[in-house]
Coordinates of C-alpha atoms in Angstrom, one line a residue:
M1139 CA -2.9 18.6 44.2
G1140 CA -1.2 15.3 43.7
Y1141 CA -0.9 13.6 40.3
N1142 CA -0.2 9.9 39.5
V1143 CA 2.1 8.7 36.8
F1144 CA 0.8 5.4 35.5
G1145 CA 2.6 2.5 33.9
Y1146 CA 6.1 1.1 34.3
T1147 CA 7.6 3.5 36.8
V1148 CA 10.2 1.1 38.3
G1149 CA 13.6 2.7 38.3
L1150 CA 12.5 6.3 37.8
K1151 CA 14.1 9.0 40.0
P1152 CA 11.9 11.4 42.0
S1153 CA 13.1 14.2 39.6
E1154 CA 12.0 12.2 36.6
L1155 CA 8.6 11.5 38.1
K1156 CA 8.2 15.3 38.7
N1157 CA 9.0 16.0 35.1
L1158 CA 6.3 13.6 34.1
E1159 CA 3.8 15.0 36.6
R1160 CA 4.3 18.5 35.0
F1161 CA 2.4 17.3 31.9
Y1162 CA -0.8 17.4 34.0
R1163 CA -0.5 21.2 34.0
R1164 CA -0.4 21.5 30.2
R1165 CA -3.4 22.2 28.0
V1166 CA -4.0 21.5 24.4
P1167 CA -6.1 23.9 22.3
S1168 CA -9.6 22.2 21.9
A1169 CA -9.3 22.2 18.1
S1170 CA -5.8 20.7 18.0
I1171 CA -4.8 17.0 18.3
I1172 CA -1.6 18.1 20.1
S1173 CA 0.3 21.3 20.2
H1174 CA 3.8 21.7 18.8
E1175 CA 5.2 22.8 22.2
L1176 CA 3.7 19.8 24.0
A1177 CA 5.0 17.5 21.3
R1178 CA 8.6 18.9 21.7
E1179 CA 8.4 18.5 25.5
L1180 CA 7.0 15.0 25.2
A1181 CA 9.8 13.9 22.9
K1182 CA 12.5 15.4 25.1
V1183 CA 11.2 13.6 28.3
S1184 CA 10.8 10.3 26.4
A1185 CA 14.4 10.5 25.0
D1186 CA 15.8 11.4 28.4
L1187 CA 14.1 8.4 30.0
N1188 CA 14.7 6.1 27.0
R1189 CA 11.1 5.0 27.4
Q1190 CA 7.8 5.5 25.6
V1191 CA 5.7 8.2 27.2
G1192 CA 2.0 8.7 26.5
L1193 CA -0.7 11.2 27.3
L1194 CA -4.5 10.6 27.4
I1195 CA -6.1 13.9 26.5
N1196 CA -9.8 14.6 26.9
R1197 CA -11.9 16.7 24.6
K1198 CA -11.4 19.9 26.7
G1199 CA -7.7 19.6 26.0
E1200 CA -6.9 18.5 29.6
I1201 CA -4.4 15.7 30.2
D1202 CA -6.1 13.0 32.3
Y1203 CA -3.4 10.4 32.3
V1204 CA 0.4 10.4 32.0
I1205 CA 1.7 7.0 31.2
V1206 CA 5.3 5.7 31.0
G1207 CA 6.3 2.4 29.4
T1208 CA 9.4 0.6 28.3
F1209 CA 11.6 1.3 25.3
N1210 CA 9.2 -0.4 22.9
R1211 CA 5.9 -0.9 24.7
I1212 CA 3.4 1.1 26.6
E1213 CA 0.2 -0.1 28.3
I1214 CA -2.9 2.0 29.0
P1215 CA -4.4 1.5 32.5
E1216 CA -8.0 0.6 33.1
L1217 CA -10.2 3.6 32.3
R1218 CA -13.1 4.3 34.6
G1219 CA -15.6 7.2 34.7
Y1220 CA -15.6 7.7 31.0
R1221 CA -18.3 6.9 28.4
D1222 CA -19.2 3.2 28.6
H1223 CA -21.8 3.1 25.8
I1224 CA -20.5 0.7 23.1
A1225 CA -21.9 2.9 20.3
R1226 CA -19.9 6.0 21.5
L1227 CA -16.3 6.9 21.4
K1228 CA -14.5 7.2 24.8
G1229 CA -13.9 10.9 24.7
L1230 CA -10.1 10.4 25.0
R1231 CA -7.3 10.6 22.5
F1232 CA -3.9 8.9 23.2
V1233 CA -0.7 10.4 21.9
H1234 CA 2.5 8.5 22.8
T1235 CA 6.1 8.3 21.6
H1236 CA 7.9 5.8 19.5
L1237 CA 11.7 5.9 20.0
L1238 CA 13.9 5.8 16.9
T1239 CA 17.4 4.4 16.8
S1240 CA 20.3 5.0 14.5
K1241 CA 19.0 2.0 12.5
T1242 CA 15.4 3.0 12.3
T1243 CA 14.3 6.1 10.3
H1244 CA 10.5 5.9 11.0
S1245 CA 8.0 4.0 13.2
E1246 CA 4.4 3.6 12.3
L1247 CA 1.5 2.6 14.5
D1248 CA 1.8 -1.1 15.4
Q1249 CA -0.9 -3.7 16.0
D1250 CA -0.8 -3.0 19.8
D1251 CA -1.7 0.6 19.1
L1252 CA -4.6 -0.4 16.8
I1253 CA -5.9 -2.9 19.4
D1254 CA -5.9 -0.1 22.1
L1255 CA -7.7 2.2 19.6
A1256 CA -10.4 -0.4 19.0
L1257 CA -10.8 -2.1 22.4
L1258 CA -10.8 1.2 24.3
R1259 CA -12.9 3.1 21.6
L1260 CA -10.5 6.0 21.7
D1261 CA -11.2 9.1 19.7
L1262 CA -7.9 8.6 17.9
I1263 CA -4.4 7.4 18.6
G1264 CA -1.1 9.0 17.6
A1265 CA 2.5 7.8 17.6
L1266 CA 5.1 10.6 17.7
E1267 CA 8.5 9.6 16.4
V1268 CA 11.4 10.7 18.7
N1269 CA 14.9 11.0 17.2
P1270 CA 17.9 9.9 19.3
N1271 CA 18.7 13.6 19.9
G1272 CA 15.3 14.1 21.6
E1273 CA 13.8 16.1 18.7
P1274 CA 10.2 15.1 17.6
G1275 CA 9.8 13.5 14.2
K1276 CA 6.7 12.8 12.3
I1277 CA 3.4 11.8 14.0
H1278 CA 1.3 8.9 12.8
I1279 CA -2.4 9.2 13.5
A1280 CA -5.3 6.8 13.1
H1281 CA -9.0 6.7 14.1
I1282 CA -11.8 4.2 13.8
I1283 CA -13.9 4.2 10.6
P1284 CA -17.6 4.2 11.6
N1285 CA -18.5 3.0 8.1
P1286 CA -16.2 1.2 5.6
E1287 CA -17.3 3.7 2.9
F1288 CA -16.7 6.8 5.1
F1289 CA -13.1 7.3 4.0
A1290 CA -10.9 5.9 1.3
G1291 CA -7.2 5.4 1.2
G1292 CA -4.8 4.6 3.9
S1293 CA -1.3 3.2 4.2
L1294 CA -1.6 -0.3 5.8
S1295 CA -3.2 -3.5 4.6
D1296 CA -6.7 -3.6 3.0
K1297 CA -8.1 -5.4 6.1
E1298 CA -6.9 -2.7 8.4
N1299 CA -8.4 -0.1 6.0
Q1300 CA -11.8 -1.6 6.6
F1301 CA -11.6 -0.5 10.3
F1302 CA -9.1 2.4 10.6
Y1303 CA -8.3 5.6 8.7
F1304 CA -4.7 6.6 8.7
L1305 CA -3.9 10.3 8.4
R1306 CA -0.8 11.1 6.2
P1307 CA 2.3 11.1 8.5
C1308 CA 3.5 14.6 9.0
Y1309 CA 5.3 16.9 11.5
V1310 CA 3.1 18.2 14.3
W1311 CA 3.2 21.8 13.1
E1312 CA 1.9 20.6 9.7
L1313 CA -1.3 19.1 11.2
K1314 CA -4.3 20.9 9.6
E1315 CA -7.2 18.8 11.0
N1316 CA -9.6 20.4 13.3
F1317 CA -9.9 17.8 16.1
L1318 CA -13.4 18.7 17.4
E1319 CA -14.8 18.9 13.8
L1320 CA -13.3 15.5 13.0
I1321 CA -14.8 13.8 16.1
K1322 CA -18.2 15.4 15.5
N1323 CA -18.1 14.0 12.0
L1324 CA -17.2 10.5 13.3
E1325 CA -19.9 10.4 15.9
D1326 CA -22.5 11.8 13.4
E1327 CA -21.6 9.0 11.1
L1328 CA -21.8 6.4 13.8
E1329 CA -25.3 7.7 14.6
R1330 CA -26.3 7.8 10.9
V1331 CA -25.3 4.2 10.2
K1332 CA -27.0 3.1 13.4
P1333 CA -28.4 -0.3 12.4
L1334 CA -31.7 -1.9 13.3
K1335 CA -33.5 1.2 14.4
E1336 CA -36.6 -0.9 15.1
V1337 CA -34.6 -2.7 17.9
E1338 CA -35.3 -1.2 21.3
E1339 CA -32.3 0.0 23.1
Q1340 CA -32.9 -2.3 26.1
K1341 CA -32.9 -5.4 24.0
D1342 CA -29.7 -7.5 23.5
R1343 CA -27.9 -7.1 20.2
A1344 CA -25.3 -9.8 19.8
I1345 CA -22.3 -10.8 17.7
L1346 CA -21.9 -14.5 17.2
I1347 CA -18.4 -15.9 17.3
F1348 CA -17.4 -19.2 15.6
L1349 CA -14.1 -21.1 15.6
R1350 CA -13.4 -23.0 12.5
E1351 CA -10.8 -25.7 13.0
H1352 CA -9.3 -27.4 9.9
N1353 CA -12.0 -28.2 7.3
D1354 CA -15.1 -28.0 9.4
P1355 CA -18.0 -29.4 7.3
H1356 CA -20.6 -28.6 9.9
L1357 CA -19.9 -24.8 10.3
E1358 CA -22.9 -23.7 8.3
G1359 CA -25.2 -26.0 10.3
R1360 CA -23.7 -24.7 13.6
A1361 CA -24.0 -21.1 12.5
F1362 CA -27.7 -21.6 11.5
E1363 CA -28.4 -23.3 14.8
L1364 CA -26.7 -20.6 16.9
R1365 CA -28.7 -17.9 15.0
E1366 CA -31.9 -19.8 15.8
L1367 CA -30.9 -20.2 19.5
A1368 CA -30.3 -16.4 19.7
R1369 CA -33.6 -15.7 18.0
T1370 CA -35.4 -18.0 20.4
A1371 CA -33.8 -16.2 23.3
G1372 CA -35.1 -12.9 22.1
V1373 CA -31.7 -11.6 20.9
T1374 CA -31.1 -9.7 17.7
V1375 CA -28.0 -10.9 15.8
V1376 CA -26.1 -7.9 14.4
G1377 CA -22.9 -9.6 13.2
E1378 CA -20.9 -12.7 13.0
I1379 CA -17.2 -13.4 13.3
V1380 CA -15.5 -16.7 12.0
Q1381 CA -11.9 -17.4 13.2
K1382 CA -9.9 -20.0 11.3
K1383 CA -7.5 -21.5 13.8
T1384 CA -6.0 -25.0 14.3
S1385 CA -6.8 -24.7 18.0
P1386 CA -8.6 -22.1 20.2
D1387 CA -6.5 -19.4 21.9
P1388 CA -6.2 -20.3 25.6
R1389 CA -7.0 -16.7 26.7
Y1390 CA -9.4 -15.2 24.1
V1391 CA -10.5 -18.3 22.0
I1392 CA -9.9 -16.1 19.0
G1393 CA -6.7 -14.3 18.0
K1394 CA -5.9 -10.7 18.8
G1395 CA -6.5 -9.6 15.3
K1396 CA -10.0 -11.1 15.3
L1397 CA -10.6 -9.5 18.7
L1398 CA -9.8 -6.1 17.1
E1399 CA -12.2 -6.8 14.3
L1400 CA -14.8 -7.9 16.8
M1401 CA -14.6 -4.6 18.7
I1402 CA -15.0 -2.5 15.5
L1403 CA -18.0 -4.6 14.5
A1404 CA -19.5 -4.1 18.0
L1405 CA -19.0 -0.4 17.8
R1406 CA -20.5 -0.1 14.3
N1407 CA -23.5 -2.3 15.2
R1408 CA -24.1 -1.2 18.8
A1409 CA -23.7 -4.7 20.0
N1410 CA -23.8 -5.3 23.8
L1411 CA -23.4 -9.1 23.9
L1412 CA -20.9 -11.7 22.5
I1413 CA -22.1 -15.3 22.0
F1414 CA -19.5 -18.0 21.5
D1415 CA -20.4 -21.2 19.7
R1416 CA -18.5 -23.3 22.2
E1417 CA -18.2 -23.7 26.0
L1418 CA -15.9 -21.1 27.5
T1419 CA -13.8 -21.6 30.6
P1420 CA -14.3 -19.1 33.4
S1421 CA -10.9 -17.5 32.7
Q1422 CA -11.8 -17.0 29.1
V1423 CA -15.1 -15.3 30.0
R1424 CA -13.2 -13.1 32.4
A1425 CA -10.4 -12.2 29.9
I1426 CA -12.8 -11.4 27.0
T1427 CA -15.1 -9.4 29.2
E1428 CA -12.3 -7.3 30.6
S1429 CA -10.8 -6.7 27.1
T1430 CA -14.1 -5.8 25.3
D1431 CA -16.2 -4.4 28.1
L1432 CA -19.1 -6.4 26.7
R1433 CA -21.2 -9.2 28.2
V1434 CA -19.9 -12.6 27.1
I1435 CA -21.8 -15.9 27.2
D1436 CA -21.3 -19.3 25.5
R1437 CA -23.7 -21.7 23.8
T1438 CA -24.3 -23.6 27.0
Q1439 CA -25.5 -20.5 28.9
L1440 CA -27.6 -19.4 25.9
I1441 CA -29.4 -22.8 26.0
L1442 CA -29.9 -22.5 29.8
D1443 CA -31.3 -19.0 29.3
I1444 CA -33.8 -20.3 26.7
F1445 CA -34.8 -23.1 29.1
A1446 CA -35.2 -20.5 31.9
Q1447 CA -37.7 -18.6 29.7
R1448 CA -39.6 -21.7 28.6
A1449 CA -39.9 -23.4 32.0
K1450 CA -43.5 -22.9 33.2
S1451 CA -44.2 -25.9 35.5
K1452 CA -42.7 -26.4 38.9
E1453 CA -40.7 -29.4 37.6
G1454 CA -39.3 -27.5 34.6
K1455 CA -38.2 -24.6 36.8
I1456 CA -36.5 -26.9 39.2
Q1457 CA -34.7 -28.7 36.4
V1458 CA -33.5 -25.4 34.9
E1459 CA -32.3 -24.1 38.2
I1460 CA -30.3 -27.2 38.9
A1461 CA -28.6 -27.0 35.5
Q1462 CA -27.9 -23.3 36.0
L1463 CA -26.4 -23.8 39.5
K1464 CA -24.2 -26.7 38.3
Y1465 CA -23.0 -24.5 35.4
T1466 CA -22.3 -21.6 37.8
L1467 CA -20.6 -23.6 40.5
P1468 CA -17.2 -24.2 38.8
R1469 CA -17.2 -20.5 37.7
L1470 CA -17.4 -19.0 41.2
R1471 CA -14.3 -17.1 42.1
A1472 CA -13.7 -13.7 43.5
K1473 CA -16.6 -11.4 42.6
D1474 CA -15.0 -9.3 39.9
D1475 CA -16.3 -6.9 37.4
A1476 CA -16.2 -9.5 34.6
F1477 CA -18.9 -11.6 36.3
S1478 CA -21.0 -8.6 37.3
R1479 CA -21.4 -8.0 33.5
L1480 CA -22.8 -11.5 33.0
T1481 CA -26.0 -10.5 34.9
G1482 CA -27.1 -14.1 34.6
G1483 CA -27.3 -14.3 30.8
I1484 CA -29.8 -12.9 28.3
G1485 CA -31.6 -9.9 29.6
G1486 CA -30.5 -10.7 33.2
R1487 CA -32.3 -14.0 33.5
G1488 CA -30.8 -17.1 35.1
P1489 CA -29.0 -17.4 38.4
G1490 CA -28.2 -13.7 38.4
E1491 CA -25.7 -11.7 40.4
T1492 CA -27.4 -12.5 43.7
K1493 CA -26.8 -16.2 43.3
L1494 CA -23.3 -15.7 42.0
E1495 CA -22.6 -14.2 45.4
I1496 CA -23.7 -17.4 47.2
D1497 CA -20.7 -19.4 48.4
K1498 CA -20.1 -22.9 47.0
R1499 CA -21.4 -24.7 50.1
R1500 CA -24.8 -23.0 50.0
I1501 CA -25.1 -23.7 46.2
K1502 CA -24.3 -27.4 46.8
D1503 CA -27.0 -27.5 49.5
R1504 CA -29.5 -25.8 47.2
I1505 CA -28.7 -28.3 44.4
A1506 CA -29.1 -31.2 46.8
K1507 CA -32.5 -29.9 48.0
L1508 CA -33.7 -29.4 44.4
E1509 CA -32.5 -32.8 43.4
R1510 CA -34.6 -34.3 46.2
E1511 CA -37.6 -32.4 45.0
L1512 CA -37.0 -33.6 41.5
E1513 CA -36.6 -37.2 42.7
K1514 CA -40.0 -36.9 44.4
I1515 CA -41.5 -35.6 41.1
S1516 CA -39.9 -38.5 39.3
Q1517 CA -41.5 -41.0 41.7
E1518 CA -44.9 -39.3 41.1
R1519 CA -44.4 -39.7 37.4
D1520 CA -43.5 -43.3 37.9
I1521 CA -46.8 -43.9 39.8
K1522 CA -48.8 -42.3 37.0
R1523 CA -47.0 -44.4 34.4
K1524 CA -47.7 -47.6 36.3
R1525 CA -51.4 -46.5 36.6
R1526 CA -51.5 -46.1 32.8
K1527 CA -49.9 -49.5 32.3
K1528 CA -52.6 -51.0 34.5
L1529 CA -55.1 -49.5 32.1
A1530 CA -53.2 -51.4 29.3
F1531 CA -52.7 -48.2 27.2
K1532 CA -50.0 -48.4 24.6
T1533 CA -47.7 -45.3 24.7
V1534 CA -46.0 -43.4 21.9
A1535 CA -43.3 -40.8 22.7
L1536 CA -42.4 -38.1 20.2
I1537 CA -38.7 -37.5 20.0
G1538 CA -36.5 -35.6 17.5
Y1539 CA -34.3 -32.6 17.0
T1540 CA -35.6 -29.3 18.4
N1541 CA -38.0 -27.4 16.1
A1542 CA -38.7 -30.5 14.0
G1543 CA -42.4 -30.0 14.5
K1544 CA -43.2 -32.5 17.3
T1545 CA -45.6 -30.2 19.1
T1546 CA -47.4 -29.3 15.9
L1547 CA -47.9 -33.0 15.2
F1548 CA -49.0 -33.6 18.8
N1549 CA -51.6 -30.8 18.5
T1550 CA -52.9 -32.1 15.1
L1551 CA -53.3 -35.7 16.3
A1552 CA -54.7 -34.8 19.8
K1553 CA -56.7 -31.8 18.6
S1554 CA -55.0 -29.7 21.3
Q1555 CA -53.6 -26.2 21.3
Y1556 CA -50.3 -26.4 23.2
L1557 CA -47.7 -23.7 22.3
A1558 CA -46.0 -24.6 19.0
E1559 CA -43.6 -22.0 17.6
D1560 CA -41.0 -21.9 14.9
K1561 CA -38.4 -21.6 17.6
L1562 CA -36.0 -24.0 19.3
F1563 CA -37.2 -25.6 22.6
A1564 CA -40.8 -24.3 22.3
T1565 CA -41.8 -27.4 24.4
L1566 CA -40.1 -28.0 27.7
D1567 CA -42.6 -29.8 29.9
P1568 CA -43.9 -33.2 28.7
V1569 CA -47.7 -33.6 28.0
T1570 CA -49.7 -36.7 27.3
K1571 CA -53.0 -37.1 25.4
A1572 CA -55.1 -40.1 24.2
I1573 CA -55.4 -40.7 20.5
R1574 CA -58.0 -42.9 18.7
T1575 CA -57.0 -44.5 15.4
P1576 CA -59.3 -45.0 12.4
N1577 CA -59.8 -48.6 13.6
N1578 CA -61.0 -47.5 17.0
Q1579 CA -57.7 -48.4 18.8
V1580 CA -56.7 -46.0 21.6
F1581 CA -53.1 -45.1 22.5
L1582 CA -51.4 -42.4 24.5
I1583 CA -49.0 -39.9 22.9
T1584 CA -46.4 -37.9 24.8
D1585 CA -44.6 -34.8 23.6
T1586 CA -41.1 -34.4 25.0
V1587 CA -38.3 -31.8 25.0
G1588 CA -36.3 -31.6 21.7
F1589 CA -32.8 -32.8 21.3
I1590 CA -29.8 -30.7 20.2
R1591 CA -26.2 -31.4 19.4
N1592 CA -23.8 -31.0 22.2
L1593 CA -26.6 -30.7 24.7
P1594 CA -25.0 -29.5 28.0
E1595 CA -24.4 -32.5 30.3
D1596 CA -25.9 -30.8 33.3
L1597 CA -29.0 -30.2 31.3
K1598 CA -29.2 -33.8 30.3
K1599 CA -29.0 -34.9 34.0
A1600 CA -31.4 -32.2 35.1
F1601 CA -34.0 -33.3 32.6
K1602 CA -33.7 -37.0 33.5
A1603 CA -37.2 -36.9 35.1
T1604 CA -38.7 -35.5 31.8
L1605 CA -36.9 -38.0 29.6
E1606 CA -37.9 -41.0 31.8
E1607 CA -41.1 -40.9 29.8
L1608 CA -39.2 -42.4 27.0
Y1609 CA -38.3 -45.5 28.9
S1610 CA -42.0 -46.5 29.4
A1611 CA -42.9 -45.9 25.7
D1612 CA -44.0 -48.8 23.5
L1613 CA -42.9 -46.8 20.4
L1614 CA -40.6 -43.9 19.8
L1615 CA -41.8 -41.6 17.0
H1616 CA -38.7 -39.9 15.6
V1617 CA -39.9 -36.6 13.9
V1618 CA -37.4 -35.2 11.4
D1619 CA -37.6 -31.7 9.8
I1620 CA -36.9 -32.9 6.2
S1621 CA -36.9 -29.3 4.9
N1622 CA -33.7 -28.6 7.0
P1623 CA -30.6 -29.0 4.8
D1624 CA -28.8 -30.4 7.9
F1625 CA -31.4 -33.1 8.6
E1626 CA -29.0 -36.0 8.3
N1627 CA -26.7 -34.6 10.9
Q1628 CA -29.8 -34.0 13.1
I1629 CA -30.9 -37.6 12.7
E1630 CA -27.3 -38.7 13.7
T1631 CA -27.4 -36.4 16.8
V1632 CA -30.8 -37.9 17.9
N1633 CA -29.4 -41.4 17.4
Q1634 CA -26.3 -40.6 19.5
I1635 CA -28.5 -39.3 22.3
L1636 CA -30.7 -42.4 22.1
E1637 CA -27.6 -44.5 22.3
E1638 CA -26.3 -42.6 25.4
M1639 CA -29.7 -43.2 27.0
E1640 CA -29.7 -46.9 26.0
L1641 CA -32.9 -46.4 24.0
L1642 CA -31.6 -47.6 20.6
H1643 CA -33.2 -51.0 21.0
Y1644 CA -36.7 -49.6 21.5
P1645 CA -39.2 -49.9 18.6
L1646 CA -38.9 -46.7 16.5
L1647 CA -40.8 -45.2 13.6
M1648 CA -39.3 -42.3 11.7
V1649 CA -41.4 -39.4 10.3
F1650 CA -40.3 -36.9 7.7
N1651 CA -42.2 -33.7 8.7
K1652 CA -42.6 -30.4 6.8
I1653 CA -42.8 -31.9 3.3
D1654 CA -45.0 -28.9 2.4
L1655 CA -41.9 -26.7 2.6
L1656 CA -40.0 -28.8 0.0
P1657 CA -39.9 -27.5 -3.6
P1658 CA -41.6 -29.8 -6.2
S1659 CA -38.2 -30.6 -7.7
E1660 CA -37.2 -32.5 -4.5
L1661 CA -40.2 -34.7 -4.3
Q1662 CA -38.5 -37.6 -6.1
L1663 CA -35.5 -37.2 -3.7
L1664 CA -38.0 -37.3 -0.8
K1665 CA -39.4 -40.6 -2.0
A1666 CA -35.8 -42.1 -2.2
L1667 CA -35.0 -40.8 1.3
S1668 CA -38.3 -42.2 2.7
N1669 CA -37.4 -45.6 1.4
R1670 CA -33.8 -45.4 2.6
Y1671 CA -34.9 -44.4 6.2
Q1672 CA -38.2 -46.3 6.1
A1673 CA -39.8 -43.0 7.1
I1674 CA -43.4 -41.7 6.7
P1675 CA -43.5 -38.3 4.9
I1676 CA -46.0 -36.0 6.4
S1677 CA -47.0 -32.4 6.9
A1678 CA -48.1 -32.0 10.6
K1679 CA -49.2 -28.4 9.9
K1680 CA -51.4 -29.2 6.8
G1681 CA -52.4 -32.7 7.9
D1682 CA -50.9 -34.5 4.9
N1683 CA -50.4 -38.3 5.2
L1684 CA -51.5 -38.4 8.9
D1685 CA -54.0 -41.3 8.2
L1686 CA -51.0 -43.3 6.8
L1687 CA -49.0 -42.4 9.9
L1688 CA -51.8 -43.5 12.3
T1689 CA -52.1 -46.8 10.3
K1690 CA -48.3 -47.4 10.7
I1691 CA -48.5 -46.6 14.4
E1692 CA -51.4 -49.0 14.8
E1693 CA -49.5 -51.7 13.0
K1694 CA -46.5 -51.2 15.3
L1695 CA -48.5 -51.1 18.5
F1696 CA -51.4 -53.5 18.0
K1697 CA -50.6 -56.0 15.3
P1698 CA -49.5 -59.4 16.8
P1699 CA -46.2 -60.8 15.6
L1700 CA -46.3 -63.0 12.6
E1701 CA -46.0 -66.8 13.3
Y1702 CA -45.1 -69.7 11.1
P1703 CA -47.8 -72.4 10.7
K1704 CA -47.7 -74.9 13.6
E1705 CA -46.0 -78.2 12.9
E1706 CA -46.2 -81.2 15.1
G1707 CA -43.6 -80.9 17.9
L1708 CA -42.7 -77.4 17.1
E1709 CA -43.7 -74.3 19.1
P1710 CA -44.7 -71.1 17.1
V1711 CA -41.7 -68.9 16.5
S1712 CA -42.0 -65.2 15.6
L1713 CA -40.3 -63.9 12.4
E1714 CA -38.2 -61.6 14.4
E1715 CA -36.7 -64.5 16.4
E1716 CA -36.0 -66.3 13.1
N1717 CA -34.0 -63.2 11.9
P1718 CA -31.9 -62.1 14.8
S1719 CA -29.4 -60.4 12.6
K1720 CA -32.0 -57.9 11.3
D1721 CA -32.4 -54.7 13.2
P1722 CA -35.9 -54.7 14.8
L1723 CA -35.9 -50.9 14.6
T1724 CA -35.7 -50.7 10.8
H1725 CA -36.7 -54.2 9.6
K1726 CA -40.0 -54.0 7.7
L1727 CA -42.1 -57.1 7.7
D1728 CA -43.4 -58.3 4.3
V1729 CA -47.0 -59.2 5.0

């Protein structure tokens, strides 16, 4: 039977390779981490080669991999055919040598060792010191802590002690630990601390990853929003990681230390999905997926997945597919294992693996075909708008940040029952209804898709047909969730999108919704904010102040512009024309 020696074998003689291959015939007693005889042989071979040598040993005591490295580094090859479940250890332990010199008297486990232990979910890792004469020194052993309270003590920093337990360094013949008993205790503890037992195994359990650059004042707002996006997508958030860095790591976004912390957190919480709060490059997705063996998506794909769930109409489905294909197109490369783990996003929705296998030309053809269909739908919408204009109906378009309560307000005013949930992007397809005011005036109100900060550009373009409804509106009703601590940033985001869409000059009325969620102590502040933003405070859910809102809408839509009294030789001039410096969106006429 032939055996392979893995790692850096360049420059090794055939006789040296044969010596390494002999390790495959050795066996370790099942209760032992490593036998004294095997440790002596491992130390001698390592000293003769002047390279690190490592053994991956399974729980039966059989040696599955013999690996050779350089003097100060060794790399474990890709492991296939072993346990892949994130909540289980791999079933392998790694014992390798650390070569001492005349100037070094000991060599502990280094960060690379701990990263291997965490990322590969090894049973344990051991570093055997090798003296210059080839004799084995002390062995340093560590294993993952399933629960921070499981063990106490340790020899490295406090942070590392949260994740790893370090056995007291000793000579191999002094090892007293029963290996099988130790592993059973570890896996029992992993099972005992299993979180969220009510979460079904097939559901996604995610860890959210944030990058905090400098003093980021919006981190809390971004974190809350990503949690809400995950909840809307049907994902359970089981942990969060915040990396403070001046700039993202080009390969992993976060540093190697945080990557290690991420893997321990994933193991403890049985996470199977990583969600990054920024757009990742294809190479970053690939690198993180290969290193962690977890599915990786970014904020953009998460939003696309939500839209894929919410799209019900033909138009909505076309818009979502266009955006997904445009997102996928630059990410198409050789079909590797990293992309097979993507499975199209949350729960396998989205373009999916079959579409990832389509070549770029066919994807471009598909996009072109869908865009033609969307253009046709856009033309049909335009005909409907022109028909409404002929009927001389005034139109109000509801706009605002996602989950501000636009659909609830729409349902209350129109006495309809469209889906309104406390989730982001509950409304995707626009709907229009007629409303009658207390003074018997009739206008049309249109509910539109909510805005969000850093909305993916492809999504903006794909939903152009939906947002075209805004251009035919006589009044934009900006609904704000005043109970959200981040409401001012949300207002700014909506204004930025309106500016991009060249809609800032349109007549606009701001509405502060969800006043019923404010504590009584903030009512005075609400009054000041309403004056500052010239907003109407309402509760769409409870119907508070809706009569006032309808009166204000009626004033904006139907009241003729004020004119000065006619004088001989002078034409009537509107007050707005006399005050060109005043912003027509916020200027309130004193009648």
